[in-house]
Short mmCIF file of C-alpha atoms and ligand atoms in Angstrom, two decimals:
data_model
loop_
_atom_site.label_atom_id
_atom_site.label_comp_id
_atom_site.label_asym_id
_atom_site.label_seq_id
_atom_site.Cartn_x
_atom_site.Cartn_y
_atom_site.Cartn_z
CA UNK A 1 0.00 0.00 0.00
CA UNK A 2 1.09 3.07 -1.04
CA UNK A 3 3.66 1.64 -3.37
CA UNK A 4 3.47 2.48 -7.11
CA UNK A 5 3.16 0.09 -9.79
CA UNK A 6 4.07 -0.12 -12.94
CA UNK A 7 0.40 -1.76 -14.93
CA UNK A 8 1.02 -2.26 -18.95
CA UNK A 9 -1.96 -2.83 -20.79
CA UNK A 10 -4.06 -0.23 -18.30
CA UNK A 11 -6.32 1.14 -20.65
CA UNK A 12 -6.98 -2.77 -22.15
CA UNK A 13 -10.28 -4.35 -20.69
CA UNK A 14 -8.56 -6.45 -17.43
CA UNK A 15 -6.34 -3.46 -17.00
CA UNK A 16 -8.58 -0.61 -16.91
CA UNK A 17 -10.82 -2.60 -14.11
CA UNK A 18 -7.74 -3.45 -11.90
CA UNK A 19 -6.44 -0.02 -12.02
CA UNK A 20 -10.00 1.04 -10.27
CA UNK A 21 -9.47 -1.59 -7.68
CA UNK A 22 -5.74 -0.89 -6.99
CA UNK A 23 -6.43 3.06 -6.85
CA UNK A 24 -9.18 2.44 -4.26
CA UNK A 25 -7.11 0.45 -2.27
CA UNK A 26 -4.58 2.97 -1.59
CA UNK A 27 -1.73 2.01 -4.78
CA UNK A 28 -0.58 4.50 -6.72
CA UNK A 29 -0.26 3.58 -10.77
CA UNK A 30 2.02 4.33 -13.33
CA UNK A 31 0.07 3.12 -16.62
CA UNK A 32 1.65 2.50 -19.79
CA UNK A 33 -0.72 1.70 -22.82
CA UNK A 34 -0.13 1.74 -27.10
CA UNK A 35 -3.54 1.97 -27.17
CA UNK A 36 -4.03 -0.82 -30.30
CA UNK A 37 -6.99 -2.12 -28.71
CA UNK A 38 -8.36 0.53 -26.61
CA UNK A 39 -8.65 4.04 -25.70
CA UNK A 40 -7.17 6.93 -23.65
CA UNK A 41 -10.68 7.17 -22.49
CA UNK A 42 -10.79 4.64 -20.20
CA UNK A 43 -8.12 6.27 -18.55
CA UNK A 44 -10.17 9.17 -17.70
CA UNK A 45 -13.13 6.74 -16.88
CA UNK A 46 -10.74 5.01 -14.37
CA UNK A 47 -9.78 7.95 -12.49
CA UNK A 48 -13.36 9.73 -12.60
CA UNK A 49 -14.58 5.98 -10.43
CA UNK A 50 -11.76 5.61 -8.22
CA UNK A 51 -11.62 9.30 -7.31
CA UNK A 52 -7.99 9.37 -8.01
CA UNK A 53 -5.10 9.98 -10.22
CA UNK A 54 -2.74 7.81 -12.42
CA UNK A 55 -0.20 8.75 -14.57
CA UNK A 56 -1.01 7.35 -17.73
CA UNK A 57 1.89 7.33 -20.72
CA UNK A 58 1.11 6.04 -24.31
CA UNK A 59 4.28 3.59 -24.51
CA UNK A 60 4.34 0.12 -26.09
CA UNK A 61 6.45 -2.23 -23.89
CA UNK A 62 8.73 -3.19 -27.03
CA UNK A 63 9.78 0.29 -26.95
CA UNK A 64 13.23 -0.76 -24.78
CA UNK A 65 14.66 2.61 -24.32
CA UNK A 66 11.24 4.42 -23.82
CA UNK A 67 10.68 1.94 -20.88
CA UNK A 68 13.77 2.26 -18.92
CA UNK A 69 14.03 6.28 -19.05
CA UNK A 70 10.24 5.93 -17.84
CA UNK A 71 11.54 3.18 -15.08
CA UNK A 72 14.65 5.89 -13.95
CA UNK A 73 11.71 8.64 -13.76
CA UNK A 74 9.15 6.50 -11.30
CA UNK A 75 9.86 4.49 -8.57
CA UNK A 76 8.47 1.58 -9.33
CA UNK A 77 8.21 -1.34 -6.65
CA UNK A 78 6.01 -4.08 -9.04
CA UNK A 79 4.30 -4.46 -12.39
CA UNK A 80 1.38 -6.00 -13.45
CA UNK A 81 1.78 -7.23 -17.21
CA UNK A 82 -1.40 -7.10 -18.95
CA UNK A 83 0.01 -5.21 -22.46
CA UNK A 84 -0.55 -8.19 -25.33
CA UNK A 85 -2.54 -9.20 -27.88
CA UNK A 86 -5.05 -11.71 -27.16
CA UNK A 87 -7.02 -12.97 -30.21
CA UNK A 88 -7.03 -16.94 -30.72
CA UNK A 89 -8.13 -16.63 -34.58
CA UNK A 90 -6.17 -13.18 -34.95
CA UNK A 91 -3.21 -15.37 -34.22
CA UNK A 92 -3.62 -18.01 -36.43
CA UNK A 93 -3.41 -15.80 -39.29
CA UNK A 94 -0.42 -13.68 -38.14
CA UNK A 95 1.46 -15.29 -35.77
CA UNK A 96 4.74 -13.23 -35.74
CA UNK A 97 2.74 -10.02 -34.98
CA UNK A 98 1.49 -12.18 -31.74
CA UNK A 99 5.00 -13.39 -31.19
CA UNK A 100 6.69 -9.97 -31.11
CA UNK A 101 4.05 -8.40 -29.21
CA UNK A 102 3.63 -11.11 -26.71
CA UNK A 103 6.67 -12.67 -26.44
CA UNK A 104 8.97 -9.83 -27.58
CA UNK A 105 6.72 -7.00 -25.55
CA UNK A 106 7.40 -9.53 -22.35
CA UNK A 107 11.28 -9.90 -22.57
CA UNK A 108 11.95 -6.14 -23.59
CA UNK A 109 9.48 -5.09 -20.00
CA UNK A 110 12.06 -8.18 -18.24
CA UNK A 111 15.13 -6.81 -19.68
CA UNK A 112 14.45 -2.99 -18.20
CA UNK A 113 12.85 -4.13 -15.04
CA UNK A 114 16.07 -6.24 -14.69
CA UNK A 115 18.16 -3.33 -15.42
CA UNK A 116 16.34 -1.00 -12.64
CA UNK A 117 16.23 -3.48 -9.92
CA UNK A 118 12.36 -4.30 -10.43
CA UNK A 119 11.63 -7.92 -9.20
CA UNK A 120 8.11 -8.08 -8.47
CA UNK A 121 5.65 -9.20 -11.70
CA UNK A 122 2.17 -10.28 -12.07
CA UNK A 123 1.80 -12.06 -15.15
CA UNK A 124 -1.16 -12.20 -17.05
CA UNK A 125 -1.51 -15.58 -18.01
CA UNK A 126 -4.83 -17.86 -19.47
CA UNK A 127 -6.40 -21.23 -19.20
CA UNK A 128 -5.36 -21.33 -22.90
CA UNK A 129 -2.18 -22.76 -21.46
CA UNK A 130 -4.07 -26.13 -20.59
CA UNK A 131 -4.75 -27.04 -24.42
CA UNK A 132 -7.41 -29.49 -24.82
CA UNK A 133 -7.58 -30.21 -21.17
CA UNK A 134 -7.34 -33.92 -20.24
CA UNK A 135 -9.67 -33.63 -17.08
CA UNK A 136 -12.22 -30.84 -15.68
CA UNK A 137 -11.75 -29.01 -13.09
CA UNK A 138 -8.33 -27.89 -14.55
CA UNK A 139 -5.94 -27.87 -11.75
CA UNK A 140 -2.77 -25.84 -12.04
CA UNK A 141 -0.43 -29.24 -12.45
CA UNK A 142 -2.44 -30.00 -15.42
CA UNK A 143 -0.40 -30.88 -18.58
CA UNK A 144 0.31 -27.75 -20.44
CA UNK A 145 -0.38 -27.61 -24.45
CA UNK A 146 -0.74 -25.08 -26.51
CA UNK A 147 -3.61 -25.65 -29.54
CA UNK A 148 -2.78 -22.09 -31.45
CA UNK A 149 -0.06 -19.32 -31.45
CA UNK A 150 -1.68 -16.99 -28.99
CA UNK A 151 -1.42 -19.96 -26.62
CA UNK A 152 1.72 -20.52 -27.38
CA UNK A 153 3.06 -16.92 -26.73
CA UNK A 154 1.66 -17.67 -23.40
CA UNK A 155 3.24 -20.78 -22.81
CA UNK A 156 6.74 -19.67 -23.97
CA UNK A 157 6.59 -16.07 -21.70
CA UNK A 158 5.79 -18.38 -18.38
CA UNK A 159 8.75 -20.92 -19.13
CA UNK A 160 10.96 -17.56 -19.70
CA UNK A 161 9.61 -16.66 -16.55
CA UNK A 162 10.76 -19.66 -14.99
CA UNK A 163 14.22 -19.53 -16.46
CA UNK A 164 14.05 -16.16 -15.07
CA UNK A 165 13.33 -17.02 -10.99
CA UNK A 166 15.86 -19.81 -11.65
CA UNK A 167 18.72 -17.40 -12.69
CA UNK A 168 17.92 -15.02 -9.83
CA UNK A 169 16.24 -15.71 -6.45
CA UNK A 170 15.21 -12.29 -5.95
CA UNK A 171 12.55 -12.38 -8.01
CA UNK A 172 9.01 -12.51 -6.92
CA UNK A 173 6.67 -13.61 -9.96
CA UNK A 174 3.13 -14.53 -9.66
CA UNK A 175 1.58 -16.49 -12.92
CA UNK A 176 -2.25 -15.72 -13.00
CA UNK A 177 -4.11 -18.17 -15.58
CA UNK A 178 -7.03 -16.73 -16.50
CA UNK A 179 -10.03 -18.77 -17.55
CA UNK A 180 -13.29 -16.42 -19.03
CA UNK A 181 -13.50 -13.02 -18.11
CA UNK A 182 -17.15 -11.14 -18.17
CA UNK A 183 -19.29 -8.44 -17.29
CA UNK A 184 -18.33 -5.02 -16.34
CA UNK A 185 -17.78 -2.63 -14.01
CA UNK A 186 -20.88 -2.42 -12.01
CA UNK A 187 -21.71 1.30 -12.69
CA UNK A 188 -21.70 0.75 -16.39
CA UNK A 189 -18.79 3.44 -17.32
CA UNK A 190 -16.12 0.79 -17.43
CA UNK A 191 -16.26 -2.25 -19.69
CA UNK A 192 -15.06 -4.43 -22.80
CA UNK A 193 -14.67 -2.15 -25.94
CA UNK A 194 -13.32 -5.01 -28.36
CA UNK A 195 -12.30 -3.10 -32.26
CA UNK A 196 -14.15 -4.80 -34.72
CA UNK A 197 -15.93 -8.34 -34.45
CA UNK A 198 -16.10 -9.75 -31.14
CA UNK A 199 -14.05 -13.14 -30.61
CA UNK A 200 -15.65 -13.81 -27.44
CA UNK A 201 -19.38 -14.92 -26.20
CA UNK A 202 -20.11 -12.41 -23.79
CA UNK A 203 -19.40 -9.55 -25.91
CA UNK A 204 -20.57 -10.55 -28.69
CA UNK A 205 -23.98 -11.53 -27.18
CA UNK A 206 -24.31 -8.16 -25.47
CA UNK A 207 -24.05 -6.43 -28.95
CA UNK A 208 -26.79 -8.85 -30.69
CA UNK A 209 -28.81 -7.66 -27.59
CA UNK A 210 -27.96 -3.97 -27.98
CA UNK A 211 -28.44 -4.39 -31.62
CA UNK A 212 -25.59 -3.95 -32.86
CA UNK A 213 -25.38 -8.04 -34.72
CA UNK A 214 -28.61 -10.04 -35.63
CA UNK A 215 -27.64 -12.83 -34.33
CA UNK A 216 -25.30 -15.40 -32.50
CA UNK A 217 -23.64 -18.22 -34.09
CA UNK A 218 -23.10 -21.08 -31.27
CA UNK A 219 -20.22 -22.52 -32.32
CA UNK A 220 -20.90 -26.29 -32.49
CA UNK A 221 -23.99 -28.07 -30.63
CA UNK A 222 -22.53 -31.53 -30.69
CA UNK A 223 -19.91 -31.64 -28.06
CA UNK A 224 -19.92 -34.44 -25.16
CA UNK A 225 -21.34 -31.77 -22.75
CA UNK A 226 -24.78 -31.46 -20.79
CA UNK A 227 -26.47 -30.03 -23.91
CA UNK A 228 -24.05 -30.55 -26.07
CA UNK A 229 -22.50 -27.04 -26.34
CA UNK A 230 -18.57 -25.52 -24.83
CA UNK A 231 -18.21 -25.37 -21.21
CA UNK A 232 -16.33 -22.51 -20.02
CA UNK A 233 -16.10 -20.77 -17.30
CA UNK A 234 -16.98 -17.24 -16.90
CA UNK A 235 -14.92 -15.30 -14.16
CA UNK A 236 -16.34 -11.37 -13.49
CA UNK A 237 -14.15 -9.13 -14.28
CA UNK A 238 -14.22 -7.80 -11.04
CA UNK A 239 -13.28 -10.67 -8.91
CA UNK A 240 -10.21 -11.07 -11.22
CA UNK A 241 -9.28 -7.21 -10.76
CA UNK A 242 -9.42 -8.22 -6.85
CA UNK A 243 -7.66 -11.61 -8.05
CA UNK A 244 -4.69 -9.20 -8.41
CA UNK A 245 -4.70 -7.21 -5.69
CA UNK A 246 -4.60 -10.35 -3.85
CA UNK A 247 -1.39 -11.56 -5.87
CA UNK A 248 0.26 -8.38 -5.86
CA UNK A 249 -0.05 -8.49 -1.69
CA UNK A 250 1.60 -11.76 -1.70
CA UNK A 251 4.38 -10.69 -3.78
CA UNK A 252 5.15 -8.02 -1.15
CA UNK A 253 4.79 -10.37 1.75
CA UNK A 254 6.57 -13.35 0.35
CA UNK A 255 9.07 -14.28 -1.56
CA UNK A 256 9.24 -16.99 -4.19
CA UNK A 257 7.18 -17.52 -7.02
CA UNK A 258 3.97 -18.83 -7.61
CA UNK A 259 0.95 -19.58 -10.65
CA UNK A 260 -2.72 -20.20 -9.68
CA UNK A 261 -5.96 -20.42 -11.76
CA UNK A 262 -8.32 -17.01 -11.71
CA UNK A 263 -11.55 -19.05 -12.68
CA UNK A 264 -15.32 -19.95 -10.06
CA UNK A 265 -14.94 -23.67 -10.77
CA UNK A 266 -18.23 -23.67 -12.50
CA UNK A 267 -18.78 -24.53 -16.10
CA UNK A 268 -21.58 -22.33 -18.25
CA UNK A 269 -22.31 -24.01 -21.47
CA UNK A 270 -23.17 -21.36 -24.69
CA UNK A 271 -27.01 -22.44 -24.16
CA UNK A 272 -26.53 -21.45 -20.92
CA UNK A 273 -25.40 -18.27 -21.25
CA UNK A 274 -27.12 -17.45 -23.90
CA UNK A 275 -30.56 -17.89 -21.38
CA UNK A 276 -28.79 -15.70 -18.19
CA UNK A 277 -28.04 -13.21 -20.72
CA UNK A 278 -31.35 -13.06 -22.00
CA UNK A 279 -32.81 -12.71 -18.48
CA UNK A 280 -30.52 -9.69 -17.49
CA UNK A 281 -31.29 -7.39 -20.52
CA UNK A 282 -34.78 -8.45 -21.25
CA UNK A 283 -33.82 -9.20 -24.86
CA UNK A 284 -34.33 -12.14 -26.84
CA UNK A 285 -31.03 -13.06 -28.40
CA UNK A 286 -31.83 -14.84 -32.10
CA UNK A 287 -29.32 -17.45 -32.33
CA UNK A 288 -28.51 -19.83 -35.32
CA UNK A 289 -26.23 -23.39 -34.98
CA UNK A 290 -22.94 -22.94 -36.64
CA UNK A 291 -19.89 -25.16 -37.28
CA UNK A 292 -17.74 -25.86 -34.24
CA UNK A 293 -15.37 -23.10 -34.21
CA UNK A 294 -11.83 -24.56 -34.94
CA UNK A 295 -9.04 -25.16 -32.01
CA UNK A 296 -12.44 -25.12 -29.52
CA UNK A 297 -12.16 -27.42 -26.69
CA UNK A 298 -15.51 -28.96 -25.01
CA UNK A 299 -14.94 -28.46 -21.31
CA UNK A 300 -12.63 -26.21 -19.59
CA UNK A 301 -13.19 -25.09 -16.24
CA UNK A 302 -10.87 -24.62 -13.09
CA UNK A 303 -10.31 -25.95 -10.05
CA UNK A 304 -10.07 -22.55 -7.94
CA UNK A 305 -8.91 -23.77 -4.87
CA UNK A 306 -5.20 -23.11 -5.21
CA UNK A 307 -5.67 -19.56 -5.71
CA UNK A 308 -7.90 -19.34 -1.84
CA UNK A 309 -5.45 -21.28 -0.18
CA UNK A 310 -2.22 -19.20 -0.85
CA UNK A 311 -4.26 -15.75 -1.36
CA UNK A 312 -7.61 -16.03 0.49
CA UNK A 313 -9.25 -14.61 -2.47
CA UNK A 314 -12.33 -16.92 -4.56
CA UNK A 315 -14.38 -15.62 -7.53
CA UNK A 316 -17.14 -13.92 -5.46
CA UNK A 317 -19.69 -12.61 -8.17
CA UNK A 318 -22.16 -14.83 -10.36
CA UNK A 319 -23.36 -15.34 -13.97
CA UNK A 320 -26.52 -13.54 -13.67
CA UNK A 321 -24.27 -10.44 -12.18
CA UNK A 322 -21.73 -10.65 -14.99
CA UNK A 323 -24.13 -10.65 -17.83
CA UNK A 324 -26.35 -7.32 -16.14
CA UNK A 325 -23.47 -5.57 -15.61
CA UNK A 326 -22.18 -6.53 -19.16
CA UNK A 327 -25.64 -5.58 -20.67
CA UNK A 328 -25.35 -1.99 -18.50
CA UNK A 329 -22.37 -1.39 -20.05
CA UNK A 330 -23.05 -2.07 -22.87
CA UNK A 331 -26.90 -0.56 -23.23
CA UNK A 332 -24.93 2.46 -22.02
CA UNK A 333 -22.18 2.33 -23.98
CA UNK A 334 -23.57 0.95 -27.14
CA UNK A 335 -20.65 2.46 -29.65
CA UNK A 336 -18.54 1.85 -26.63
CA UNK A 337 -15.90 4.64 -25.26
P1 NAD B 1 -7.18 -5.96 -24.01
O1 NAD B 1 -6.82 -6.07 -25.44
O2 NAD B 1 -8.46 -5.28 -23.66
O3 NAD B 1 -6.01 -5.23 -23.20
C1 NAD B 1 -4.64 -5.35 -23.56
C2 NAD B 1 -4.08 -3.93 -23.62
O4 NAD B 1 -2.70 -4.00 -23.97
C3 NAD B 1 -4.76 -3.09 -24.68
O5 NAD B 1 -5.17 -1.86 -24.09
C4 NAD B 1 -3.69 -2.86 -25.74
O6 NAD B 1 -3.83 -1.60 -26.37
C5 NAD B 1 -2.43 -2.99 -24.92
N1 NAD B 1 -1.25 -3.43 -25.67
C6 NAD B 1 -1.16 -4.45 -26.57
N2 NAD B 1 0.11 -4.55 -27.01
C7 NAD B 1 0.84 -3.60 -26.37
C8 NAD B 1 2.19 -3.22 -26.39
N3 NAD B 1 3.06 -3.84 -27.18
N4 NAD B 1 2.59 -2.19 -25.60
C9 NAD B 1 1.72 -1.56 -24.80
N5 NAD B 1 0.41 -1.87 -24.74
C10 NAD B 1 -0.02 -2.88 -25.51
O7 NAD B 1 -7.13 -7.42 -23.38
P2 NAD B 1 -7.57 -7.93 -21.94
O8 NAD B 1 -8.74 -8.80 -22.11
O9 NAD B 1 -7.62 -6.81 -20.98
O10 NAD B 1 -6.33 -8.89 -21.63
C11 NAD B 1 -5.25 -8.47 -20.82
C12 NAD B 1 -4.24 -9.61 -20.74
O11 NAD B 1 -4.89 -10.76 -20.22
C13 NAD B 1 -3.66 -10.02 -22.09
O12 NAD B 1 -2.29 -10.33 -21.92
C14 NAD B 1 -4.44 -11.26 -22.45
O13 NAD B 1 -3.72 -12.12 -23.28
C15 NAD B 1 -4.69 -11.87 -21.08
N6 NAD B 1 -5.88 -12.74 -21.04
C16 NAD B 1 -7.08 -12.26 -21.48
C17 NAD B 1 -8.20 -13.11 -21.48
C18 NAD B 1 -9.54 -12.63 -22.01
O14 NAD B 1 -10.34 -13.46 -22.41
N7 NAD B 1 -9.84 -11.33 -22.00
C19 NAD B 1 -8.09 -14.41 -21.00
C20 NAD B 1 -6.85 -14.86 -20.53
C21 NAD B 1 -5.75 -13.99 -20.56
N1 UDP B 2 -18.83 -19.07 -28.81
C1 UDP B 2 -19.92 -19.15 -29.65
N2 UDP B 2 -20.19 -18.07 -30.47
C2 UDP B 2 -19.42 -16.96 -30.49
C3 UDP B 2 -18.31 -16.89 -29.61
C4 UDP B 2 -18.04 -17.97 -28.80
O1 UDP B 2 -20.65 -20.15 -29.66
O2 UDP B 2 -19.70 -16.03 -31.27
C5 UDP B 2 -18.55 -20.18 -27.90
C6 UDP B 2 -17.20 -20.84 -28.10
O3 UDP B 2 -17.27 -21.85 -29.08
C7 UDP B 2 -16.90 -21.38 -26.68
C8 UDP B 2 -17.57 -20.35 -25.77
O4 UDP B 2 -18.54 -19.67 -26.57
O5 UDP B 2 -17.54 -22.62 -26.50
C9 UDP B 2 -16.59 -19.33 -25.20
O6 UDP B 2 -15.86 -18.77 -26.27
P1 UDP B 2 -14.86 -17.54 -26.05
O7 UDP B 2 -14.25 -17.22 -27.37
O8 UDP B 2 -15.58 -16.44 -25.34
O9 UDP B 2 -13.78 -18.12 -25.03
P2 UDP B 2 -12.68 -19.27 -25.24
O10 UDP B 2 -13.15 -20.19 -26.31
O11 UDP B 2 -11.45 -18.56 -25.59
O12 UDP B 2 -12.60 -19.95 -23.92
#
């Protein structure tokens, strides 16, 4: 508490909501941001709900130099690495970009933190990591996989993380693997402004509510699930913001290194969304059987216990809460920022 950290990728969707949660509780945030999938208004949004200041810089983590004359400026204690590019099919087609960016972006931020003494990170990691998951709940000793190269980018920056704690005890790194991340910021100023097409269910089903799409494709209804459509599960934004607040207070009262699952332990099939969300915006959402979507796994959920144990922090809010406050944002929002 009353530290600053260093958060890339603040303006991004996960970043912009933990910046709100870190301000309240006391932090204080240097933000870095290229701003290729967002915008310098969520910056101002973040500040206007936590009552509070950042200092926001429009940097891209590749940028070496830029980095480390930013890292002599502030006195940073940790960083939270959100900054990356996070589209599964997007990466399929242009895997380099997704290799510099996340791979590149990552050792370029370890390289300058290195080089200023830095040796606390949280590491924004996903369930991706887990590849067509041999059992459900996923726990964290799980066999790792990688099914596309946006997984992959993952995979490779936590083993480089690894080699990193190995070559020097001093640092503290906490691997958070993310599993589905919904909803919104409860007062409806805050939220996921994707560019373009939506890759994901929840925002794609809020904008065939808002009508913004006619409909939803549900990617494959012949999977050995309850109904026969993917399992995920859905994690509220929130709760992960608080996920890293919790990790970031470990780093500072421990050492060593450590990765847990963000995730409730519950699996939501499509169908199943599809009805919550439905419920919480009072919209019917038209919805037509497609293909299965290719690389899509059935099942994956986590087992969340790891991350209680050694934080004390579990996914608090629900489905029907992530899909209201996903449909407030985005009734409010409906072009987005
Ligand atoms: P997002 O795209 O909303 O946020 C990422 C932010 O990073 C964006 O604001 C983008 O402009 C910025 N950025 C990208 N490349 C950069 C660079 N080189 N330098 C500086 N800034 C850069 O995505 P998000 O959903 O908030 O995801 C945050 C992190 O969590 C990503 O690393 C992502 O891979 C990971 N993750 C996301 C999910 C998910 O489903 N949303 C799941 C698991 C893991
Ligand atoms: N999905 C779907 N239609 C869409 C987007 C997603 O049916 O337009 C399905 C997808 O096949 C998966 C689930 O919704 O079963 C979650 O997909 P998402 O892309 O949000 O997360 P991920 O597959 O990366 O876990």
């Amino acid at each position: 508490m009353g530290k600053t950290i260093l958060i890339t990728g603040a303006a991004g969707y996960i970043g912009s909501h933990t910046c709100v949660c870190l301000l309240q509780a006391g932090w204080h945030i240097v933000a870095i941001d290229n701003l290729c999938n967002s915008s310098a208004r969520a910056i101002e949004r973040i500040t206007e709900l936590a009552g509070r200041d950042l200092r926001f810089y429009t940097l891209d983590v590749r940028d070496y130099a830029a980095l480390s004359k930013l890292l002599q400026q502030e006195s940073v204690s940790a960083v939270i690495h959100f900054a990356g590019l996070k589209s599964v099919a997007d990466s399929v087609t242009r895997p380099l970009d997704y290799f510099d960016n996340n791979v590149c972006g990552s050792v370029s931020l370890l390289r300058a933190l290195h080089q200023q003494g830095v040796r606390k990170l949280v590491f924004s990691s996903s369930a991706t990591v887990y590849g067509h998951p041999q059992q459900v709940p996923i726990p964290e000793s799980a066999a790792l996989s990688v099914t596309n190269p946006y997984g992959r980018s993952k995979l490779m920056v936590e083993q480089i993380l690894e080699d990193l704690a190995q070559s020097d005890h001093e640092w503290r790194i906490a691997t958070l693997r993310y599993f589905n991340p919904a909803g919104a910021h409860e007062s409806g100023r805050l939220g996921e402004d994707p560019r373009g097409e939506p890759g994901n269910l929840m925002p794609y089903l809020a904008q065939v509510a808002v009508g913004r799409r006619e409909y939803l494709s549900v990617f494959g209804d012949d999977y050995p699930t309850p109904d026969g459509t993917g399992v995920r599960d859905y994690i509220h934004v929130m709760d992960l913001a608080r996920g890293h607040l919790a990790a970031l207070e470990r780093l500072f009262s421990h050492s060593g290194n450590f990765t847990v699952n963000l995730g409730t332990g519950q699996g939501v099939s499509v169908l199943q969304a599809v009805a919550a969300f439905e419920r919480a915006s009072g919209k019917a959402i038209p919805k037509r059987i497609a293909p299965r979507r290719s690389g899509d796994v059935a099942s994956c959920y986590a087992l969340a216990t790891a991350a209680q144990e050694l934080l004390g922090w579990r996914a608090e809010k629900k489905l029907a809460q992530m899909c209201s406050d996903q449909w407030r944002w985005q009734h409010q929002n409906p072009e987005g920022y």
